[in-house]
PDB file of C-alpha atoms and ligand atoms in Angstrom:
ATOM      1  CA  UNK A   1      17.996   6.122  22.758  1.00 51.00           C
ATOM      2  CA  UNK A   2      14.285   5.844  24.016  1.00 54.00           C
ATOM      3  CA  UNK A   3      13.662   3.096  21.413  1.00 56.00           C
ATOM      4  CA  UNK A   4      17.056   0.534  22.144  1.00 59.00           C
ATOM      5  CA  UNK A   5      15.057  -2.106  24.359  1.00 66.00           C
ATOM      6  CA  UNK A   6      12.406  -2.848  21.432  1.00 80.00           C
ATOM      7  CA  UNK A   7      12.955  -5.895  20.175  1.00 94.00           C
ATOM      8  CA  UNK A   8      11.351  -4.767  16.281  1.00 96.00           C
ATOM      9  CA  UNK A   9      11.966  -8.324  14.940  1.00 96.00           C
ATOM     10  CA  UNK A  10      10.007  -9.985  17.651  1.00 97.00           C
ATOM     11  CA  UNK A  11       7.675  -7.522  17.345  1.00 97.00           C
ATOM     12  CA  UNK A  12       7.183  -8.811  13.367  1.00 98.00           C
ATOM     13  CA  UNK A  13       7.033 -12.016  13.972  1.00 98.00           C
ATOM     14  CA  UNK A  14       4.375 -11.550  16.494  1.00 98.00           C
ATOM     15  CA  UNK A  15       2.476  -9.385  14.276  1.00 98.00           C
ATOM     16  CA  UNK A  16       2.397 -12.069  11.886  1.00 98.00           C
ATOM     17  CA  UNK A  17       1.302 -14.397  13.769  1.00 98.00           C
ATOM     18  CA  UNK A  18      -1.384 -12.429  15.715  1.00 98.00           C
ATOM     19  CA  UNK A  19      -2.693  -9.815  13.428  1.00 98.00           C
ATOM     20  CA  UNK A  20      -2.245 -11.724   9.906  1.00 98.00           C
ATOM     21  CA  UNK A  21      -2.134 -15.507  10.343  1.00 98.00           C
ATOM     22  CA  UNK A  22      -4.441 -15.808  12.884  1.00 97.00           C
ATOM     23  CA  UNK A  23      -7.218 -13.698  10.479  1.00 97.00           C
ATOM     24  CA  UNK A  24      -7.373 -14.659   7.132  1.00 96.00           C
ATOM     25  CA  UNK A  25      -3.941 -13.947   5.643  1.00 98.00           C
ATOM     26  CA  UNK A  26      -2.857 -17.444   4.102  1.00 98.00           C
ATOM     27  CA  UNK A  27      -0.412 -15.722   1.358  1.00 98.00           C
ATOM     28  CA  UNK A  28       3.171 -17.112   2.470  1.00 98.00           C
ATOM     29  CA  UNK A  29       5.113 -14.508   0.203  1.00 98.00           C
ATOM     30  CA  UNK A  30       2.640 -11.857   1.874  1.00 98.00           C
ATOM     31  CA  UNK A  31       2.872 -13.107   5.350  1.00 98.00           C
ATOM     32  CA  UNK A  32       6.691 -13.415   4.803  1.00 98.00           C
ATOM     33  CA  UNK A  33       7.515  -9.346   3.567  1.00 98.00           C
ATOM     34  CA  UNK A  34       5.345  -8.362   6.071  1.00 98.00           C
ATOM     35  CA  UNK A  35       7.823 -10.295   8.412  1.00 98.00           C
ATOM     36  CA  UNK A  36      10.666  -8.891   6.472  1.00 98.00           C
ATOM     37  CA  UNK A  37       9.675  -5.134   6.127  1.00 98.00           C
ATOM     38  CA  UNK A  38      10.661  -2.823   9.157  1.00 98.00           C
ATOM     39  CA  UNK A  39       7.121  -0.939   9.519  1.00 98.00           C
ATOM     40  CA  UNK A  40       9.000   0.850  12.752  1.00 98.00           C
ATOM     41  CA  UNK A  41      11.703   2.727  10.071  1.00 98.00           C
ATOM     42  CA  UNK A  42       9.170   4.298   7.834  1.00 98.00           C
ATOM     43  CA  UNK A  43       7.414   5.945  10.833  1.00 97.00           C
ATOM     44  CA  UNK A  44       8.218   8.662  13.004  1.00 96.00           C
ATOM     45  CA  UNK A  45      10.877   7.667  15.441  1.00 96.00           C
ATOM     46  CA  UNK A  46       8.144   8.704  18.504  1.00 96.00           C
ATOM     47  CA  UNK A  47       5.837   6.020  17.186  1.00 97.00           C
ATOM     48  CA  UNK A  48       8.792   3.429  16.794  1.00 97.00           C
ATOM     49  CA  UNK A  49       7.464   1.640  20.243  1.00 96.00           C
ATOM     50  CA  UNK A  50       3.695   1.329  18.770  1.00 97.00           C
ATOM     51  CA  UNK A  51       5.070   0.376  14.760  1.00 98.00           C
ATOM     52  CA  UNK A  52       3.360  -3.521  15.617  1.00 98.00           C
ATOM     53  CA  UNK A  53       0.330  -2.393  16.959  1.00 98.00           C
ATOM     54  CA  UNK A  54      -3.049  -3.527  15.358  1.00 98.00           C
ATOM     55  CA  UNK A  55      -3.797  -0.181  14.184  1.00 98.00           C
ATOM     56  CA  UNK A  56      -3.018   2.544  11.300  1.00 97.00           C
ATOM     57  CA  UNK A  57      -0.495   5.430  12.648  1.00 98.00           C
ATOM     58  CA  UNK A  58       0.118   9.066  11.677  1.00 97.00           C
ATOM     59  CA  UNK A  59       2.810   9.762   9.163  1.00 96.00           C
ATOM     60  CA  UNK A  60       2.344  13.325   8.939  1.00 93.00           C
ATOM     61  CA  UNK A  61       0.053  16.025   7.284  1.00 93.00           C
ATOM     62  CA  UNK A  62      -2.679  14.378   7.886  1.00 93.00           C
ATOM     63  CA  UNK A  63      -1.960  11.489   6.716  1.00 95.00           C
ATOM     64  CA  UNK A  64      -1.961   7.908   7.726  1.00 95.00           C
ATOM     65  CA  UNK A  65      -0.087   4.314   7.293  1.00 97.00           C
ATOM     66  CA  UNK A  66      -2.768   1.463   7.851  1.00 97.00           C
ATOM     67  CA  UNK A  67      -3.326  -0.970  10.297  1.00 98.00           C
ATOM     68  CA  UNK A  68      -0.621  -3.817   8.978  1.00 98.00           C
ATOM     69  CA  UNK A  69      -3.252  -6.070   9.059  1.00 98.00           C
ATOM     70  CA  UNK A  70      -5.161  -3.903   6.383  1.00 98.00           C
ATOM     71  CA  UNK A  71      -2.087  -3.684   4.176  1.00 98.00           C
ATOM     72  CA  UNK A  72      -1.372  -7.529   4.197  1.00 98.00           C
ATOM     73  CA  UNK A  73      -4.983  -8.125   3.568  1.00 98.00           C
ATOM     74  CA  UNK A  74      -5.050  -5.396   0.052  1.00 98.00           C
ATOM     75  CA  UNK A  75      -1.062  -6.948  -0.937  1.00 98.00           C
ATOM     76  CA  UNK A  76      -3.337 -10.384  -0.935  1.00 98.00           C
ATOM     77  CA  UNK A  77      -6.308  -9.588  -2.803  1.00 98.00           C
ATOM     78  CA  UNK A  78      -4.138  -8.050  -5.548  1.00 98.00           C
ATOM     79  CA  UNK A  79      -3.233 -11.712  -5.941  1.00 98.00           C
ATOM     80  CA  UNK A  80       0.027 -11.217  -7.255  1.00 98.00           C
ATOM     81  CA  UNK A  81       2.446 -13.203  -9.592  1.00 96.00           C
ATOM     82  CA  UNK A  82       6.664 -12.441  -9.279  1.00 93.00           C
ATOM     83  CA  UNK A  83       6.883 -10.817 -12.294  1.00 95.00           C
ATOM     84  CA  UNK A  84       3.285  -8.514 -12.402  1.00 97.00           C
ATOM     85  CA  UNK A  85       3.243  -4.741 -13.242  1.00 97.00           C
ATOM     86  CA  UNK A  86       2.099  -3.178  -9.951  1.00 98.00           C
ATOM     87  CA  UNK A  87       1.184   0.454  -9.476  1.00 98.00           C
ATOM     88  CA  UNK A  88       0.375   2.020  -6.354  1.00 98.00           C
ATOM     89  CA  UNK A  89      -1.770   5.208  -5.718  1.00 98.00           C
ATOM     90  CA  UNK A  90      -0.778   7.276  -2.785  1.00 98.00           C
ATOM     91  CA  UNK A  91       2.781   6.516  -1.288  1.00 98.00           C
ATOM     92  CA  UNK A  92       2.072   8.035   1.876  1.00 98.00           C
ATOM     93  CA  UNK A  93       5.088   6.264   4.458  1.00 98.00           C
ATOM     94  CA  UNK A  94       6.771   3.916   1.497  1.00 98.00           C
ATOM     95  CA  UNK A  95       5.450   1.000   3.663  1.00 98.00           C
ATOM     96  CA  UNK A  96       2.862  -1.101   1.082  1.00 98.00           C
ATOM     97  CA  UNK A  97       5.660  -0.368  -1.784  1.00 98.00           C
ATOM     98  CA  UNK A  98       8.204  -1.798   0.024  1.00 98.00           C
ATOM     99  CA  UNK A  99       5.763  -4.831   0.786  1.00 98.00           C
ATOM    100  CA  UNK A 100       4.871  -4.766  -2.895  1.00 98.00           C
ATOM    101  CA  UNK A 101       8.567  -4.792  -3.952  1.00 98.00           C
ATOM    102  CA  UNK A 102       9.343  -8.094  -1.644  1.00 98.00           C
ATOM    103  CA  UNK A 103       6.978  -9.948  -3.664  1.00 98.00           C
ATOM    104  CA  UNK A 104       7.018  -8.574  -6.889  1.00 97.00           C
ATOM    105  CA  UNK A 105      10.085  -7.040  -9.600  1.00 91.00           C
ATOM    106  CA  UNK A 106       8.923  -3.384 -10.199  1.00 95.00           C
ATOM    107  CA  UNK A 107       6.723  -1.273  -8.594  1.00 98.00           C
ATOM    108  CA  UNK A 108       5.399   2.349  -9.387  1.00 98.00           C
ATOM    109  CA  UNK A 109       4.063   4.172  -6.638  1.00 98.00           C
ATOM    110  CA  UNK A 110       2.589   7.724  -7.170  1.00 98.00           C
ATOM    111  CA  UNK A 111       2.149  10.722  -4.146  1.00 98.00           C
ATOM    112  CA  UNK A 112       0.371  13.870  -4.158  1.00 97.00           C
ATOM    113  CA  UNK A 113       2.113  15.590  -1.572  1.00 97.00           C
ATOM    114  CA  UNK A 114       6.054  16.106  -2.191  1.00 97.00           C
ATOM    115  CA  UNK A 115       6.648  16.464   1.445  1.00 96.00           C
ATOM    116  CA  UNK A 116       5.749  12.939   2.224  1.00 97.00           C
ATOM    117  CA  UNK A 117       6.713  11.526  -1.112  1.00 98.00           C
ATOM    118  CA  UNK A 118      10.416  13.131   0.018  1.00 97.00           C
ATOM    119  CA  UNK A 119      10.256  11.177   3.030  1.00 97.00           C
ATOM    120  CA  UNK A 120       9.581   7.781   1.743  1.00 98.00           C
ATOM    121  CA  UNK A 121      12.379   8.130  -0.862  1.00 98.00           C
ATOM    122  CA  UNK A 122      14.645   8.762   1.875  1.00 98.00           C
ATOM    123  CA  UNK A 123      13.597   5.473   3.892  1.00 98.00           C
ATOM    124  CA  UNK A 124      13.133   3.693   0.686  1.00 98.00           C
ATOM    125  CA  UNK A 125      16.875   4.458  -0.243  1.00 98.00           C
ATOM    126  CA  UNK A 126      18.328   3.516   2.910  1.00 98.00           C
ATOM    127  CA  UNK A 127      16.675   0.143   2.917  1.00 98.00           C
ATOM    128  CA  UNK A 128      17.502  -0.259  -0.512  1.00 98.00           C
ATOM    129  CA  UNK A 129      14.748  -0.626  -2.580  1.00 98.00           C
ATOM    130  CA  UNK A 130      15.286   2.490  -5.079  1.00 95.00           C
ATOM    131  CA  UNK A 131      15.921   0.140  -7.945  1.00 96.00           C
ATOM    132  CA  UNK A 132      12.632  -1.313  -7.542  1.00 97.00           C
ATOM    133  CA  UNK A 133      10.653   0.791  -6.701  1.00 98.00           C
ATOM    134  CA  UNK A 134       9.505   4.296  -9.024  1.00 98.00           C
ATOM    135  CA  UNK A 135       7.960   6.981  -7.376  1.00 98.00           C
ATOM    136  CA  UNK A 136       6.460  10.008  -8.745  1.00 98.00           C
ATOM    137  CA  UNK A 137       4.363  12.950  -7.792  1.00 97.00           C
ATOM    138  CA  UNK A 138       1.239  14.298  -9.341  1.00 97.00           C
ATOM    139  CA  UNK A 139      -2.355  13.159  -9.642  1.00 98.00           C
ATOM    140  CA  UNK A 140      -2.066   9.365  -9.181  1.00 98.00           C
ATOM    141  CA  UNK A 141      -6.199   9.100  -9.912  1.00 98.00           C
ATOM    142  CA  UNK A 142      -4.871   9.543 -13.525  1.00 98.00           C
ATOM    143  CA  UNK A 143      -3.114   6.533 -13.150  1.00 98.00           C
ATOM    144  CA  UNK A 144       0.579   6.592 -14.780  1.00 98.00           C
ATOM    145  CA  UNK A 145      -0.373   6.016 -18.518  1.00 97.00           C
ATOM    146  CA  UNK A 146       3.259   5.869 -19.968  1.00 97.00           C
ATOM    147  CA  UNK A 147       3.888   2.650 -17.738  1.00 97.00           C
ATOM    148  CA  UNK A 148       0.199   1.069 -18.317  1.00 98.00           C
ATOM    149  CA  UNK A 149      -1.237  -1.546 -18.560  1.00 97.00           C
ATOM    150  CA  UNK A 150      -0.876  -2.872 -14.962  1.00 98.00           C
ATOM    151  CA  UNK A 151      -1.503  -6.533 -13.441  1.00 98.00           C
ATOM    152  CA  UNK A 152      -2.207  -5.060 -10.250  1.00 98.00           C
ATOM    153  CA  UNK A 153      -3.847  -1.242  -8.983  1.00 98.00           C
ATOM    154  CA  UNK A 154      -3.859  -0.821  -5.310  1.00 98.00           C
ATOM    155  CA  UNK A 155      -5.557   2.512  -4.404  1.00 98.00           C
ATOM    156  CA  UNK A 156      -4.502   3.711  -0.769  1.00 98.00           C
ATOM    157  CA  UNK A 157      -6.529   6.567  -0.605  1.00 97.00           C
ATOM    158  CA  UNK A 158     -10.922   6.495  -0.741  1.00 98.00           C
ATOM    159  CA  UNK A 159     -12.859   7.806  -2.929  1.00 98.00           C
ATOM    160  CA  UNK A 160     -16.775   8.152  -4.585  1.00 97.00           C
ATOM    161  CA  UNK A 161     -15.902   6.188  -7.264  1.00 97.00           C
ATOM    162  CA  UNK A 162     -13.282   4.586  -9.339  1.00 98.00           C
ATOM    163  CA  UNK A 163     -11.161   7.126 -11.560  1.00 98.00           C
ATOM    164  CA  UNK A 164     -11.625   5.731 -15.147  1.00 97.00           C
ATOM    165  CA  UNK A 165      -8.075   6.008 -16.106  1.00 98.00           C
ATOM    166  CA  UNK A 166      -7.171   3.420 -13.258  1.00 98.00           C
ATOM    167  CA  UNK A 167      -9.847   1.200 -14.778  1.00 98.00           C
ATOM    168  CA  UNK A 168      -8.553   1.843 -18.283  1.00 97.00           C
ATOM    169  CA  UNK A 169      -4.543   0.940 -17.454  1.00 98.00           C
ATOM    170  CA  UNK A 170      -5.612  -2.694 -16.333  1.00 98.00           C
ATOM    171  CA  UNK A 171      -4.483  -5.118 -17.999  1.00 98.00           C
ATOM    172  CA  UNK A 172      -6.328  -8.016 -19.400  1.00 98.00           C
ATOM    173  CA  UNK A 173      -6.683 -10.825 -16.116  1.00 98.00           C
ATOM    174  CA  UNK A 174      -5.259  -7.347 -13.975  1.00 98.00           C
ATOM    175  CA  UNK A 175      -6.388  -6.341 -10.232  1.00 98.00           C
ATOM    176  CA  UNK A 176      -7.514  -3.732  -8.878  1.00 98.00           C
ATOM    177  CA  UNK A 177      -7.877  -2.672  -5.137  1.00 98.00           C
ATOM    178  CA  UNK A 178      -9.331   0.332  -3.985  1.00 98.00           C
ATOM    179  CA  UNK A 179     -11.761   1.661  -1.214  1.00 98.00           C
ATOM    180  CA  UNK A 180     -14.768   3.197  -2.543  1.00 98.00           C
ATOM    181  CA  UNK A 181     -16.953   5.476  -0.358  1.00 97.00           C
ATOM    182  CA  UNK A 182     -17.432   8.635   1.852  1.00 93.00           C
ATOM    183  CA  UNK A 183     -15.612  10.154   4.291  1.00 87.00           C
ATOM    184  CA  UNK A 184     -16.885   8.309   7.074  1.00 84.00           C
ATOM    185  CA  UNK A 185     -16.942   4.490   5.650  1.00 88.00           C
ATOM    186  CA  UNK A 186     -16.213   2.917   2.190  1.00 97.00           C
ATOM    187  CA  UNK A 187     -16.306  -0.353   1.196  1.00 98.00           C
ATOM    188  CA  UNK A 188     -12.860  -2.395  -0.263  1.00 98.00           C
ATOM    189  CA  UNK A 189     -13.304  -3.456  -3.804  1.00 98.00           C
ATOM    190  CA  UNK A 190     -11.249  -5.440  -6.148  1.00 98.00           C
ATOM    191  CA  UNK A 191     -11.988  -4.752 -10.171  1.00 98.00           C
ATOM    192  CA  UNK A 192     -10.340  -7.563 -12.122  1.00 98.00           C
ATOM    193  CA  UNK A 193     -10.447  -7.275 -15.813  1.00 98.00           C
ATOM    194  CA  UNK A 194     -11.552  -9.929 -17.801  1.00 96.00           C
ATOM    195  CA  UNK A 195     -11.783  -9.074 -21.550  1.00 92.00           C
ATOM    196  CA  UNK A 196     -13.756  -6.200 -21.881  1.00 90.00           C
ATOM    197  CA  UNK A 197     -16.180  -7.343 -18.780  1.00 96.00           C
ATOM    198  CA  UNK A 198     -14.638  -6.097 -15.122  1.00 97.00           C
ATOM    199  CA  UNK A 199     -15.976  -8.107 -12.705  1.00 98.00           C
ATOM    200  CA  UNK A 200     -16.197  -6.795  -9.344  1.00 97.00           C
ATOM    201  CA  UNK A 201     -16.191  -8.111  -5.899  1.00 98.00           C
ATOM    202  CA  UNK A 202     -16.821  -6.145  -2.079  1.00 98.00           C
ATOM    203  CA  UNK A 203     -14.236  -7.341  -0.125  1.00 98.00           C
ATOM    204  CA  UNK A 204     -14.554  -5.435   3.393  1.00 96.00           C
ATOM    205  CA  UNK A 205     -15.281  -2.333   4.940  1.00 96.00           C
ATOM    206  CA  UNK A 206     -13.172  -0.005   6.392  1.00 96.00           C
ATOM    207  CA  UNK A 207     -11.853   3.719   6.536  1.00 95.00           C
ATOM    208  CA  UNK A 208      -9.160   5.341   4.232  1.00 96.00           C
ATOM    209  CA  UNK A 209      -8.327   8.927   3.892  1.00 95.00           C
ATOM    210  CA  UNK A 210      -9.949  10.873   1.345  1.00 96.00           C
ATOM    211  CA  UNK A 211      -7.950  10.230  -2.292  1.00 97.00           C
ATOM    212  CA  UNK A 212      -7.318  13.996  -3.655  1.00 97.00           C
ATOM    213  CA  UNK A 213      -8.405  13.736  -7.360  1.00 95.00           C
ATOM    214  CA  UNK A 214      -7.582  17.385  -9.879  1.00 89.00           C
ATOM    215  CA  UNK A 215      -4.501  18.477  -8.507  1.00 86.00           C
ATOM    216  CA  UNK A 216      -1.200  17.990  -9.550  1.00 83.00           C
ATOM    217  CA  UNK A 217       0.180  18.353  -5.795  1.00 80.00           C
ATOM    218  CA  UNK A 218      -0.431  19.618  -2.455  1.00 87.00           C
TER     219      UNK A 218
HETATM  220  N1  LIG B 301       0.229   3.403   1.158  1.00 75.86           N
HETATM  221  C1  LIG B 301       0.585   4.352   2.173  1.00 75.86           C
HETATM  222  C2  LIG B 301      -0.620   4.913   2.895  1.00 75.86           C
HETATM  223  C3  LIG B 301      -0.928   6.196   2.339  1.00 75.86           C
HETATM  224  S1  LIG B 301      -2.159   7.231   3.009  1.00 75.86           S
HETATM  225  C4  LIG B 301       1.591   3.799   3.146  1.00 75.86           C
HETATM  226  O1  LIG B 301       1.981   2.626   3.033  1.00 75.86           O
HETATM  227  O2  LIG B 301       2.018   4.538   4.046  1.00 75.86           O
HETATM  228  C5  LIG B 301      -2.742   7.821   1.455  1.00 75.86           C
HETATM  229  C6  LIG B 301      -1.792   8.688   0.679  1.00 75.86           C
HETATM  230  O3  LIG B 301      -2.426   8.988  -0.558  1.00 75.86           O
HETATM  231  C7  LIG B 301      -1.461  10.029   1.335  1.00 75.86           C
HETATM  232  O4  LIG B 301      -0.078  10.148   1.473  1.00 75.86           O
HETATM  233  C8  LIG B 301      -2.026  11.053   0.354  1.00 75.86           C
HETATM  234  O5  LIG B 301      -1.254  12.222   0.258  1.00 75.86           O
HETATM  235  C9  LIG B 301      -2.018  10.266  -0.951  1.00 75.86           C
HETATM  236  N2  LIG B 301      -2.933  10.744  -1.989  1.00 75.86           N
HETATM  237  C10 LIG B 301      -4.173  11.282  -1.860  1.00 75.86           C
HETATM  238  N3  LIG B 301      -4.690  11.562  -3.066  1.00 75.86           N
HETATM  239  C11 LIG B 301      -3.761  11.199  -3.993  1.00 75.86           C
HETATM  240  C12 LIG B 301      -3.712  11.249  -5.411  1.00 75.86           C
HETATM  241  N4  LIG B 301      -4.720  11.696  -6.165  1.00 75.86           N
HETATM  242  N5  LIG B 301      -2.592  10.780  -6.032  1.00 75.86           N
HETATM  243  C13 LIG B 301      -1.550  10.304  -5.308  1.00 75.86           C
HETATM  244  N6  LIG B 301      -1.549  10.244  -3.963  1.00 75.86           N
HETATM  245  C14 LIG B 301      -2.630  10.671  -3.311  1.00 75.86           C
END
């Protein structure tokens, strides 16, 4: 086995302490799943040895897991209370739902493309978080309207603008977190609802793939 002298729990903890604790994550429930989580298992086993780096990693088709530091930093701003409504838009690896599901009860986590939504499910079973966790395919810039309205949005994928629906399925005092923006660059934002106002705030920069809005999978 190339990957039997990593340590992966070391790795975590140092992680945690370097990457998140060090910046600006103060969150003890977030800094403890990320601590919890093994990043390492919902990657491919070639990138096992880099699974703690500072830096987002290729899951395949494209597509990519962020930096840890970015997903810590997004699980924060959604501000979360144990038992909040969370829905997540764009699956990708399973890593920020299984973050989501140490904090939270339920989460519902939609992907585009089957392959990779076929992957996380596996990794998500054999951790055991397929009670808590719902995953679906299709259009997730629709938003999942039968389960609506949501105390928390996180958006994994970027995009020009918000979708509506998202905006729509927030509940009154809900969160959402999405980057907004080109190709090259968007911007972080977090929507919170308050009444029929949404007040918005720019939280950081920083570089998502592109969120795939009219089709009902890839
Ligand atoms: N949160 C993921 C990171 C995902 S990368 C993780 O922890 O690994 C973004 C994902 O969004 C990709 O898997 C991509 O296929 C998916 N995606 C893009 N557009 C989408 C859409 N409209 N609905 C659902 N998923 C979408």
């Amino acid at each position: 086995m190339i990957n039997s002298s990593i340590n992966f729990s070391e790795a975590r903890k140092a992680m945690v302490e370097d990457q998140l604790r060090l910046r600006d994550i103060t969150d003890e429930r977030v800094l403890a799943a990320m601590e919890k989580v093994p990043r390492h298992r919902f990657l491919p086993i070639e990138l096992w040895d880099r699974a703690y780096d500072d830096t987002p990693l290729p899951i395949g088709d494209g597509q990519t897991v962020s930096q840890p530091y970015m997903v810590a930093f997004m699980t924060q701003a959604l501000m979360l209370k144990e038992n909040d409504k969370v829905l997540e838009v764009g699956t990708g690896s399973g890593y920020q739902a299984a973050v989501l599901a140490e904090i939270i009860e339920h989460v519902y986590t939609i992907e585009v493309r089957p392959n990779i939504s076929r992957k996380a499910r596996k990794i998500l079973d054999e951790l055991g978080y397929s009670e808590k966790i719902t995953m679906l395919i299709g259009d997730g810039s629709r938003g999942l309207k039968e389960e609506a309205p949501y105390d928390g949005i996180i958006v994994t994928a970027a995009y020009t603008i918000i979708p509506t629906p998202l905006l729509d399925q927030l509940a009154e005092g809900g969160r959402l977190v999405m980057p907004v923006g080109g190709m090259e660059h968007q911007i972080l934002y977090r929507i919170m609802r308050k009444g029929t106002e949404l007040q918005c705030e720019r939280l950081l920069s920083c570089i998502f793939v592109p969120l795939v809005v009219g089709a009902d999978e890839l």
